[in-house]
Coordinates of C-alpha atoms in Angstrom, one line a residue:
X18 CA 2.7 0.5 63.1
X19 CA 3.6 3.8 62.9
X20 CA 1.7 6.8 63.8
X21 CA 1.6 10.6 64.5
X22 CA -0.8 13.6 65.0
X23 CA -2.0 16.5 62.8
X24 CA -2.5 20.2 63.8
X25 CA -6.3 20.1 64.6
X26 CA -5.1 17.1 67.1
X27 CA -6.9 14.2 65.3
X28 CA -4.1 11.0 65.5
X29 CA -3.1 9.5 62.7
X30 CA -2.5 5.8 62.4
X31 CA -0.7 4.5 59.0
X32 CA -1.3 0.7 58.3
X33 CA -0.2 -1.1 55.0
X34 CA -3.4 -1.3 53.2
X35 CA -5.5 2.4 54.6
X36 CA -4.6 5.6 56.0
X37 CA -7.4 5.2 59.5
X38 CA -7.9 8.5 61.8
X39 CA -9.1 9.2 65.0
X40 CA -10.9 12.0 66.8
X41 CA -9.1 11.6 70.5
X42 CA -7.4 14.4 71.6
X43 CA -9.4 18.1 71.6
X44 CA -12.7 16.2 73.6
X45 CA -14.1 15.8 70.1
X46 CA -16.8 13.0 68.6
X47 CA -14.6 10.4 68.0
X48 CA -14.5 10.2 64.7
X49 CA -13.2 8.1 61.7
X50 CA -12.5 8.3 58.2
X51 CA -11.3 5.8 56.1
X52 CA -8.4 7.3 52.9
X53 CA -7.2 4.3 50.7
X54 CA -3.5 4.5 49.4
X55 CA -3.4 5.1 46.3
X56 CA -0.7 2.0 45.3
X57 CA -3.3 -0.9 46.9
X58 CA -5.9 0.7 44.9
X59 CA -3.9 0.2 41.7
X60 CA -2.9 -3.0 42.9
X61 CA -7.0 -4.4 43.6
X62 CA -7.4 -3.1 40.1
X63 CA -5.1 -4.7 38.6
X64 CA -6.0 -8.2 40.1
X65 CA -9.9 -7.6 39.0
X66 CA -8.2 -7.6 35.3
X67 CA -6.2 -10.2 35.5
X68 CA -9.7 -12.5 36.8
X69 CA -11.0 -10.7 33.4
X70 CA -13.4 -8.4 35.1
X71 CA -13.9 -5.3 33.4
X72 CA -12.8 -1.7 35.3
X73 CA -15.2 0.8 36.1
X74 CA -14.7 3.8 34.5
X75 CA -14.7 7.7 36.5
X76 CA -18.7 7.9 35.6
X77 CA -19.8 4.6 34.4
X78 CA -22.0 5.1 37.8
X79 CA -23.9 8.0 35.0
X80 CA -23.4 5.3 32.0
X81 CA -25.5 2.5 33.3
X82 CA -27.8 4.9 34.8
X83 CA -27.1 3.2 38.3
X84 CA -26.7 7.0 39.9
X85 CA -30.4 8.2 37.9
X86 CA -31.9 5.2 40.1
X87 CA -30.4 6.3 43.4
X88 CA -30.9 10.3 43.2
X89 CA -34.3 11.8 43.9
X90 CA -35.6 13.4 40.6
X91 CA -38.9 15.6 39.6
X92 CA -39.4 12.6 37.2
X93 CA -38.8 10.1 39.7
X94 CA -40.9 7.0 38.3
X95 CA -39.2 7.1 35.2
X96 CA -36.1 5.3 35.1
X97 CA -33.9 5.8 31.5
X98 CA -33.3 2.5 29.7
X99 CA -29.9 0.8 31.0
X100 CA -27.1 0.6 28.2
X101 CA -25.1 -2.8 27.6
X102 CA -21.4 -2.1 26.9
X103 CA -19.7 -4.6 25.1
X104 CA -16.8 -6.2 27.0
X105 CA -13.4 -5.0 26.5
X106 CA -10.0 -6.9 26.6
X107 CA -8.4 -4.7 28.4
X108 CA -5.2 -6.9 28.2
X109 CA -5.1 -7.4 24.6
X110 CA -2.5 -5.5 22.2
X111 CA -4.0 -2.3 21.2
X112 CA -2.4 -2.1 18.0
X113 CA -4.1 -5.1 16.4
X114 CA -7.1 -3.0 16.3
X115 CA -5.4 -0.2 14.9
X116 CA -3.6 -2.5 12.0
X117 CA -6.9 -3.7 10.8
X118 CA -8.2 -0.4 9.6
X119 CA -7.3 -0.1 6.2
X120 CA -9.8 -2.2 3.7
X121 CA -8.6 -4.1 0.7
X122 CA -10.6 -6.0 -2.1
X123 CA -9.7 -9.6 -3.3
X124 CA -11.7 -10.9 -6.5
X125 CA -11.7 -14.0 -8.8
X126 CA -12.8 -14.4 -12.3
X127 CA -12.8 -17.1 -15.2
X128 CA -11.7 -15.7 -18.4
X129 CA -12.1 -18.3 -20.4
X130 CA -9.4 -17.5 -22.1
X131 CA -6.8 -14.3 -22.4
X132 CA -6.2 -13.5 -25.9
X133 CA -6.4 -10.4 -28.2
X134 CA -5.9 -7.1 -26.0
X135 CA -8.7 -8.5 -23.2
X136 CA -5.7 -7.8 -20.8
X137 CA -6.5 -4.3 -21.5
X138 CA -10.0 -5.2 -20.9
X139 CA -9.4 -6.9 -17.2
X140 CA -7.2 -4.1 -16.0
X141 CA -10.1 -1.2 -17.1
X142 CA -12.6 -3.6 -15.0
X143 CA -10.3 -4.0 -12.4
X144 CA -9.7 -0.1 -11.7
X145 CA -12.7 0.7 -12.1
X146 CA -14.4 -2.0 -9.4
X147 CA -11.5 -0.6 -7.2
X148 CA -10.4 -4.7 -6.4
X149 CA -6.3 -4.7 -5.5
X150 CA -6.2 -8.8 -5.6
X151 CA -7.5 -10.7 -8.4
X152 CA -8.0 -14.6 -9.6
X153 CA -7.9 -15.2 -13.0
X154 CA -7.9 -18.9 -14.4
X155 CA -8.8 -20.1 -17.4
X156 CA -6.2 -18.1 -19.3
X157 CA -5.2 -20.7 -21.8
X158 CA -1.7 -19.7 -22.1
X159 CA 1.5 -21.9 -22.0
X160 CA 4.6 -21.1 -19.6
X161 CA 5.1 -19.9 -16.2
X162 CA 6.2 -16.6 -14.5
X163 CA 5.8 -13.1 -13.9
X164 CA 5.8 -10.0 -15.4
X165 CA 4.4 -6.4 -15.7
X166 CA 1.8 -4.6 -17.5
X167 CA 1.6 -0.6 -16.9
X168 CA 0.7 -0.3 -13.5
X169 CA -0.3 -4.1 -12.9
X170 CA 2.1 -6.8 -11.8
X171 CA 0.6 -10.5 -13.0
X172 CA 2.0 -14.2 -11.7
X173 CA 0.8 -17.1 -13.8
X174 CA 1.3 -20.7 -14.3
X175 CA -0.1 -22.5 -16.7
X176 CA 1.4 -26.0 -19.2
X177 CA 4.2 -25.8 -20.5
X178 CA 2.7 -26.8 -24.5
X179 CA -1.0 -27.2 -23.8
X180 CA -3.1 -24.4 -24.0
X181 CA -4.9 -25.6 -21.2
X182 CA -6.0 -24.5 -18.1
X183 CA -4.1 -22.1 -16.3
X184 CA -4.1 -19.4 -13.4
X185 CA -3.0 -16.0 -12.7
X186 CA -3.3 -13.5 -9.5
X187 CA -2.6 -9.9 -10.8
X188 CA -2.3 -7.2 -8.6
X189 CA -2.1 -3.3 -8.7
X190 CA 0.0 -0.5 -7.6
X191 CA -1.2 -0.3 -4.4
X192 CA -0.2 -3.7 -3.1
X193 CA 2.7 -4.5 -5.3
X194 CA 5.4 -3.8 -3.1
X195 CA 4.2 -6.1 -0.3
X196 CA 4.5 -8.9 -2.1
X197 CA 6.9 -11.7 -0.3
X198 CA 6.7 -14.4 -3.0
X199 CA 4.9 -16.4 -4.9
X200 CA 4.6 -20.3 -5.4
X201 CA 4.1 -21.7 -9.3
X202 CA 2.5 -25.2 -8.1
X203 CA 0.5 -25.9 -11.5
X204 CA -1.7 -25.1 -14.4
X205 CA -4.8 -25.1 -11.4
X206 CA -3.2 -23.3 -8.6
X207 CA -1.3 -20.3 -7.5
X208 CA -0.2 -19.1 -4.6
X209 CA 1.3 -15.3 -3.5
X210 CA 2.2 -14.1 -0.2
X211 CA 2.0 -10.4 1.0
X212 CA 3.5 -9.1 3.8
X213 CA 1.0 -7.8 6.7
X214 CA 0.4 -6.9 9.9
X215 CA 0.0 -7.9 12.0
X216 CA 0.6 -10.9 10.3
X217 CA 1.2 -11.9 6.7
X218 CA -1.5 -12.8 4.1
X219 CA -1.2 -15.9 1.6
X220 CA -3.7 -15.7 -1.4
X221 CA -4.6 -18.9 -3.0
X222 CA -5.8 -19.3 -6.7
X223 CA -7.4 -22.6 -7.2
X224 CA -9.5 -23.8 -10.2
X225 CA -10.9 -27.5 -9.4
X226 CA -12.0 -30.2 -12.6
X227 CA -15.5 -29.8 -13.6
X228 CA -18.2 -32.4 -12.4
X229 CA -17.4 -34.5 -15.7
X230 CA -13.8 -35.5 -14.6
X231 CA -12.8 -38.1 -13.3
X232 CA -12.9 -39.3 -9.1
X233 CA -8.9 -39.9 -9.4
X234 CA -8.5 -36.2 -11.2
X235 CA -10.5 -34.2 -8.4
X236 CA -8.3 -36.5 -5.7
X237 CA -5.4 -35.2 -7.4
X238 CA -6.9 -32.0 -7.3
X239 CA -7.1 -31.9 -3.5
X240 CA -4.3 -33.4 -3.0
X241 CA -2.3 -30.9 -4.3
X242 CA -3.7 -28.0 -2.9
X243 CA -3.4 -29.6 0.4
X244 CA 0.3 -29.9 0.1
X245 CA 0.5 -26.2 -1.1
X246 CA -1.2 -25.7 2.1
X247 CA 1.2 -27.2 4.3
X248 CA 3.7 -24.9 2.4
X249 CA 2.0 -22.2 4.3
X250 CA 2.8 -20.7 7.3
X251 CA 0.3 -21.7 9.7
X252 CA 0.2 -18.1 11.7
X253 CA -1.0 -16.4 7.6
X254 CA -4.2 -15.1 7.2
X255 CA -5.3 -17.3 4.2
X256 CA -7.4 -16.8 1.3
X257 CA -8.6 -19.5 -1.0
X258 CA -10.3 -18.2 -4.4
X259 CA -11.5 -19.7 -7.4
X260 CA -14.0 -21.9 -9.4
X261 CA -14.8 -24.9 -7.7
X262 CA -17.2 -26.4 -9.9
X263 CA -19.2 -27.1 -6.8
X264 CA -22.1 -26.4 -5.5
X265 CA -23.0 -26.0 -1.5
X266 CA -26.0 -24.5 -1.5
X267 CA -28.1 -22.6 1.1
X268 CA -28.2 -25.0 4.1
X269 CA -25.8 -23.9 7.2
X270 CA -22.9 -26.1 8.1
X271 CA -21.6 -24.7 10.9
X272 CA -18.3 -23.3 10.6
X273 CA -17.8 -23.6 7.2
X274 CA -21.1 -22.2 5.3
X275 CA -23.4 -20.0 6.2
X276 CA -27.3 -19.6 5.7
X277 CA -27.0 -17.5 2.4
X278 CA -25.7 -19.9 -0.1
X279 CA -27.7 -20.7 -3.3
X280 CA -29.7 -23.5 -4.4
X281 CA -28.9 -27.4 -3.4
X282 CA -25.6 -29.1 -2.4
X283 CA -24.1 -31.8 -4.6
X284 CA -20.9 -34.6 -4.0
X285 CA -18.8 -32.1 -5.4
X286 CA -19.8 -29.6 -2.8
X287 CA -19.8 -31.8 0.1
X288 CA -16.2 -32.6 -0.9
X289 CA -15.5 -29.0 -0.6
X290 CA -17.4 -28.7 2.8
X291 CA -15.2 -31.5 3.9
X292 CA -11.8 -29.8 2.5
X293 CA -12.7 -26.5 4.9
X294 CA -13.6 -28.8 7.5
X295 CA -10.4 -30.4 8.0
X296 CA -8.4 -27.0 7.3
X297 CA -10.3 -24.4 9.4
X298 CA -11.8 -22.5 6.4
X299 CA -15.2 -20.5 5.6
X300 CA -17.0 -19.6 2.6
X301 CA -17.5 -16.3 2.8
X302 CA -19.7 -15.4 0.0
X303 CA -22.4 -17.7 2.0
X304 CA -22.3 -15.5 4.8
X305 CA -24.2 -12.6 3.7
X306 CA -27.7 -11.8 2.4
X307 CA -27.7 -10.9 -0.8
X308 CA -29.8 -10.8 -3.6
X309 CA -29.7 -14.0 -5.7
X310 CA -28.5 -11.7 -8.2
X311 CA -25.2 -11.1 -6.0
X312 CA -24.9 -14.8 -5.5
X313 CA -24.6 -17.3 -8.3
X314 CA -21.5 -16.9 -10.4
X315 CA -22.1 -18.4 -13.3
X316 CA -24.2 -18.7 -16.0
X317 CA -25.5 -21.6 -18.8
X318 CA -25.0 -20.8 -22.4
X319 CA -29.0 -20.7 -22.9
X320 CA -29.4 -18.2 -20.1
X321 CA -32.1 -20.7 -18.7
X322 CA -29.9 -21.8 -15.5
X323 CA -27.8 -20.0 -13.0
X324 CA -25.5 -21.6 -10.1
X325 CA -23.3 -20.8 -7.4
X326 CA -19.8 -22.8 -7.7
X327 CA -17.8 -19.8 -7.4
X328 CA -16.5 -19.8 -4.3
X329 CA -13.5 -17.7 -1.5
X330 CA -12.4 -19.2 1.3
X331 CA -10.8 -17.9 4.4
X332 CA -9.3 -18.8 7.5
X333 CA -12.3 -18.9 10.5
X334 CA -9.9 -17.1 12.6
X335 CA -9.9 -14.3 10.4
X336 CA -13.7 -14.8 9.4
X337 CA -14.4 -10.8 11.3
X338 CA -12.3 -9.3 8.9
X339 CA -14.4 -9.5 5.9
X340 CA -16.8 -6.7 5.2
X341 CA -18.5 -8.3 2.2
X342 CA -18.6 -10.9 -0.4
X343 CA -20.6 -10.3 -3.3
X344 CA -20.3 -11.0 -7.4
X345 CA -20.3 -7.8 -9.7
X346 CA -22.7 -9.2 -12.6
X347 CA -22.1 -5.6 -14.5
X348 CA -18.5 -6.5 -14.7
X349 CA -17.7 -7.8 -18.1
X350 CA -15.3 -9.9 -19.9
X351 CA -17.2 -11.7 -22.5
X352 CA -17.5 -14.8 -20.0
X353 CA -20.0 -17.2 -18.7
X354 CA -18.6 -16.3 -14.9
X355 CA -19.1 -13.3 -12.6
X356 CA -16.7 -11.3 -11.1
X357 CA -16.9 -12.9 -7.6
X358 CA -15.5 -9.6 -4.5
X359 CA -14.8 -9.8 -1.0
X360 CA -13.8 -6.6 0.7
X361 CA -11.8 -7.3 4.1
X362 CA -10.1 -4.8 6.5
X363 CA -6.2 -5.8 7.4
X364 CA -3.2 -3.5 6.6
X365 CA -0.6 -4.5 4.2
X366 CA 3.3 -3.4 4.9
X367 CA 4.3 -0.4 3.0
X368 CA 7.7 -1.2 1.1
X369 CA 10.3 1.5 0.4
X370 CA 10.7 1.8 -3.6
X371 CA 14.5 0.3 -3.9
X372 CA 16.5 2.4 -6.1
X373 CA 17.4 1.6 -9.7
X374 CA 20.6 2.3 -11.6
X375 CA 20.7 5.3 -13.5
X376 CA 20.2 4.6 -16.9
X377 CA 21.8 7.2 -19.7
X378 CA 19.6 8.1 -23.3
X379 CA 22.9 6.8 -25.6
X380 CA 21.1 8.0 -28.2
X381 CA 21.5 12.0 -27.2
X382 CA 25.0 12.1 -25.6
X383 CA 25.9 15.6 -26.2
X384 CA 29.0 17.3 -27.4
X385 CA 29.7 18.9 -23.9
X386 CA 30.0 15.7 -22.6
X387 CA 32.8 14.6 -24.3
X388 CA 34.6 18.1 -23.8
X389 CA 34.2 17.1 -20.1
X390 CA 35.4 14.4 -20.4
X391 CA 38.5 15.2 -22.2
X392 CA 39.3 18.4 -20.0
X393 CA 39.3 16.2 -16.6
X394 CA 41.4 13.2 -17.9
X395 CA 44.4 15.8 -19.2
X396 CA 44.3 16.9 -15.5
X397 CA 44.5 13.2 -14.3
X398 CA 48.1 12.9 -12.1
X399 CA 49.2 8.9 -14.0
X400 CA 52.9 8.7 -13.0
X401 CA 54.0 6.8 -10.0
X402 CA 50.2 5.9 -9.3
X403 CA 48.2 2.5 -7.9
X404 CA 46.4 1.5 -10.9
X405 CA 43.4 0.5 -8.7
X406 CA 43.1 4.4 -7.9
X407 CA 43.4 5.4 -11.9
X408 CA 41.1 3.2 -11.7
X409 CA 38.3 4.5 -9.5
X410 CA 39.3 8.2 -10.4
X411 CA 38.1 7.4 -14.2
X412 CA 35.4 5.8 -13.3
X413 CA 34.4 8.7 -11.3
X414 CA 34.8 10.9 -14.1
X415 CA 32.8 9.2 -16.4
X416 CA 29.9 8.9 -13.9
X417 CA 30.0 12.1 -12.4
X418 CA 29.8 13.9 -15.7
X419 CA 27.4 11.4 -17.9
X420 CA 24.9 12.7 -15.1
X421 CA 25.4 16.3 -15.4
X422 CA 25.6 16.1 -19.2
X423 CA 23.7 12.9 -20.7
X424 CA 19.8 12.9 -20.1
X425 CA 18.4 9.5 -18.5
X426 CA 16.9 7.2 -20.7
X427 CA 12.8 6.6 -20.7
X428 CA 11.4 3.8 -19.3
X429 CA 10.4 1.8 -22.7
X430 CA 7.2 0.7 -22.4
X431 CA 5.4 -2.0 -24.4
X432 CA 3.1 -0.4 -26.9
X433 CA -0.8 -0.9 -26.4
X434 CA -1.2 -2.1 -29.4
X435 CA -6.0 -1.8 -28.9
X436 CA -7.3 1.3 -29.7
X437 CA -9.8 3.7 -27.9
X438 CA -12.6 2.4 -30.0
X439 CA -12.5 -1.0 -28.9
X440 CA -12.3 0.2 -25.1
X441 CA -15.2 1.8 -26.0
X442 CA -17.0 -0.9 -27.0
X443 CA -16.4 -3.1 -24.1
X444 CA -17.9 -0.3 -22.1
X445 CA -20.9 -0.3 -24.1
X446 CA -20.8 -4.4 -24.1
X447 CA -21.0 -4.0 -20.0
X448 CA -24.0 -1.7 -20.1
X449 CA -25.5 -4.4 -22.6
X450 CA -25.0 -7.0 -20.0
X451 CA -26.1 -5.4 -16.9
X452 CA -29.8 -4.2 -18.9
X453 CA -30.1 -7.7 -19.9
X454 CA -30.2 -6.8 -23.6
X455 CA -29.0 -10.0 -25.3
X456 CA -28.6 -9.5 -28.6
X457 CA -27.5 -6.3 -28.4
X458 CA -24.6 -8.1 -26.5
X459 CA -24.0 -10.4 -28.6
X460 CA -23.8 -7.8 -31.6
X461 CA -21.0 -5.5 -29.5
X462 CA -19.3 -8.9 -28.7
X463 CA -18.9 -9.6 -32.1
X464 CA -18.1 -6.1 -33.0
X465 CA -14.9 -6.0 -30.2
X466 CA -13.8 -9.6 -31.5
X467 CA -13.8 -7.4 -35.2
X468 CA -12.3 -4.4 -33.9
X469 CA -9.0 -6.0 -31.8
X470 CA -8.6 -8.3 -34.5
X471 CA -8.0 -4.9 -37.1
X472 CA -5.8 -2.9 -34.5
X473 CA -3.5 -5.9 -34.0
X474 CA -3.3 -5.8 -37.7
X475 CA -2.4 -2.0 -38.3
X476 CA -0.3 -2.2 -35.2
X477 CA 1.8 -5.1 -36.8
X478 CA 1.6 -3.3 -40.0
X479 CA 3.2 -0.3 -38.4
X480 CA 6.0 -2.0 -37.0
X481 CA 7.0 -3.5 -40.1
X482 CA 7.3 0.3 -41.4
X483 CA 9.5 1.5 -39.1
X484 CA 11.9 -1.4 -39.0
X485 CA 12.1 -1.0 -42.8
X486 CA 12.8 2.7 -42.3
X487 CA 16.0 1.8 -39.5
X488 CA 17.4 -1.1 -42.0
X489 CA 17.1 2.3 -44.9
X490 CA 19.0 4.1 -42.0
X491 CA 21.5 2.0 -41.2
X492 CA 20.6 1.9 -37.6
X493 CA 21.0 -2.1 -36.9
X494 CA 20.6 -2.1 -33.3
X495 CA 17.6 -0.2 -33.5
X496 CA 16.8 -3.1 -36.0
X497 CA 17.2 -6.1 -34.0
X498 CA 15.9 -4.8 -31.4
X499 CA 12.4 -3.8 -33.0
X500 CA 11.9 -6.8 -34.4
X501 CA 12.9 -9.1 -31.4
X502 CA 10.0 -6.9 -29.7
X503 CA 7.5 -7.2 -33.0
X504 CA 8.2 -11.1 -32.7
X505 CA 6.4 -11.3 -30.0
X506 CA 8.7 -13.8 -28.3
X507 CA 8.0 -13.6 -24.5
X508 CA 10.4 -14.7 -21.8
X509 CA 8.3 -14.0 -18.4
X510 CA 10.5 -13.8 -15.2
X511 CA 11.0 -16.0 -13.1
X512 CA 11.7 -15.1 -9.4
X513 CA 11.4 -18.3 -7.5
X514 CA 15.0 -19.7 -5.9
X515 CA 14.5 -23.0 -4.9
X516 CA 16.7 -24.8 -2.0
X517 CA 18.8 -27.7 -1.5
X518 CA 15.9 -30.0 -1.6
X519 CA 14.7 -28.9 -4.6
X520 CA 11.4 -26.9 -2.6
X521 CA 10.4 -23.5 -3.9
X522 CA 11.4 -20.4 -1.3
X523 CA 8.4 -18.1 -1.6
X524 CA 10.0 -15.2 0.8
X525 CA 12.5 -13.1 0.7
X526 CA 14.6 -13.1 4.0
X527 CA 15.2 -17.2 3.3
X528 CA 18.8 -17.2 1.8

């Protein structure tokens, strides 16, 4: 082992785990000190963390109040109370934690039907309850596919003749451009898929038959959604929504239900119980204390009974995540169901906006353009050229120049067609609800129904005008194209791509 000696005389002896010195040499004590290297230090450290014991910190001896026990104090019979630390996983990834700090609200309502401008009316109650994700079923509408509504993007599916049914997940600006994909299964379920991190999030909407159907329909029911769950990655932080029709009342089931449910289970809600059982799924809104006026979801048409059968669902894993699950009774839509929240804290991918094509205002091409135009071509070199390069050299010309010259066109959006007043009216309508003032609600109701029903009719009135004044013009495709708008005729997009087997591809890196 090597050795050596340092200018007081001491002699130095170097072994692989400590630096040991001696005292021999000047007729000193002998005398010993003991330096550890620095390297085996990191190395004993590293081995307590890999057998999961925790590293103490420079002062944790002043943390625990270990060192306040050993030093002699004035106050010496009074010890300070020692603090519990929580463990720390010191090998985990750091940047989970950091992903998860951004908070996001998820809701689900039944409509009962979406007619008459009350899209207006579930986009005002969405901004203003702040939720980025929401339900709908019970729209009533025919078709499937997506489309846009100012800031809002909505997917629906729903029968194709039967105005029965139907679902819907509409979400706002905020969360738009995460979206991955979305899966049209049927007239009672939808899913979408947004991309995450640190891993993606699948949102299901799912409206179940009520109690009256029959065994064979809720089989089908289940059924159904169980094969849309095996559509879904397995690594997704899920998220089932909806009206179950259900109730699972206020005794725990570990796992699955908490203590906070309302009133008493029934077969349907044992089914349900069952369902998260076998897929790894809680109920959230049965995890918190609320007051019953946060918990049921839906009211009888007498007023006389209130029950719980609203109901989101989420993975266990992800069970931390949610902040809160509550019902917003003052939200209002003229329906027998409350808005049913969760808040939850997980960070959704930012998307870069993806450039459109410039689009020119035809209408206002101006006269310098065509000067332009005409000045540049004369200069054009034709003889004893490729025409692929006339080619490209034109079409330079005429793009170069329409964007100096030709403004861009505006974005045409559809015309909101309910006035101010009956916004107005569904405000007062909400304050009516949450003060419990019944017929006073009833009498706004009524009023709204009145209201929408006359702007509809001066707004179609109005149309007719102007596409009378363009036929007077002469302007005919100003003509067709107001009244293809006027009819009304909607054509929803429809951005699934579906394989070889015929399966629906609900992301977009799948080719």
């Amino acid at each position: 082992m090597p050795c050596g000696a340092t200018q007081d005389g001491r002699v130095m002896v170097e072994r692989s785990d400590r630096m040991w010195s001696t005292g021999e040499g000047n007729g000193k004590t002998l005398q010993y000190s003991c330096l550890e290297n620095p390297m085996n230090s990191m190395k004993r450290q590293n081995d307590r963390i890999l057998k999961e014991e925790c590293p103490r910190l420079l002062g944790a001896q002043y943390a625990t109040g270990d060192q306040w026990r050993n030093n002699s104090r004035k106050n010496e019979g009074m010890e300070p109370k020692q603090k519990q630390y929580p463990a720390v996983d010191v090998t985990g990834d750091r940047s989970k934690v950091r992903c998860c700090k951004e908070q996001y609200c998820i809701g689900t309502w039944n409509v009962r039907s979406m007619n008459q401008g009350k899209l207006e009316v579930v986009k005002q109650e969405m901004a203003r309850v702040n939720v980025n994700i929401l339900g709908i079923r019970e729209l009533k509408w025919t078709g499937m596919g997506e489309f846009n509504s100012d800031d809002h993007y909505i997917y629906y599916c729903r029968q194709e003749s039967l105005r029965r049914n139907g679902v819907a997940i509409m979400v706002n600006k905020r969360v738009r451009n995460a979206v991955l994909g979305c899966n049209l299964k049927n007239d009672r379920m939808i899913s979408v898929r947004f991309q995450g991190k640190p891993l993606n999030i699948t949102v299901i909407q799912a409206y179940a038959p009520t109690s009256n159907a029959e065994e064979a329909e809720v089989e089908r029911f289940y059924e159904d959604l169980q094969d849309l769950l095996e559509l879904t990655p397995k690594k997704d932080v899920l998220f089932i929504i909806g009206d179950w029709n259900a109730k699972v009342g206020s005794q725990e089931t570990p796992g699955v239900t908490g203590k906070f449910g309302l009133g008493v289970w029934n077969e349907s809600g044992q089914r349900l119980i069952e369902f998260c059982q076998e897929n790894a799924l809680v109920i959230a809104n049965t995890l918190f204390q609320q007051h019953k006026r946060r918990l049921y979801t839906w009211t009888s048409p007498d007023g006389q009974h209130r029950n719980q059968i609203d109901y989101i669902l989420c993975s266990q894993r992800w069970r931390s995540s949610i902040q809160s699950a509550k019902t917003r009774p003052g939200a209002d839509y003229s329906s027998d169901h409350e808005l049913l929240i969760t808040k939850f804290r997980l960070k959704l991918k930012k998307v870069g906006k993806t450039t459109r094509p410039f689009r020119y205002d035809l209408n206002q091409i101006p006269y310098d353009y065509t000067v332009e135009v005409r000045n540049r071509f004369k200069g054009l070199d034709l003889i004893d050229r490729v025409p692929d390069e006339v080619w490209m050299e034109v079409h330079d010309i005429v793009q170069e120049t329409g964007i100096q010259t030709i403004p861009m066109g505006k974005k045409c959006e559809k015309a909101n067609w309910l006035s101010g007043e009956a916004l107005q009216i569904a405000v007062k309508r909400r304050e009516a609800k949450s003060k419990g003032e019944k017929e006073r609600y009833k009498h706004l109701n009524a009023e709204f129904q009145r209201i929408a029903r006359r702007d509809e009719k001066v707004f179609l009135s109005d149309q007719c005008k102007e596409i009378e004044e363009k036929n007077r013009m002469g302007k005919t495709r100003d003509l067709f194209k107001k009244i293809r708008d006027t009819k009304g005729t909607f054509h929803a997009k429809k951005g699934l791509i579906k394989d070889r087997n015929g399966m629906d591809l609900t992301e977009s890196e799948i080719k």
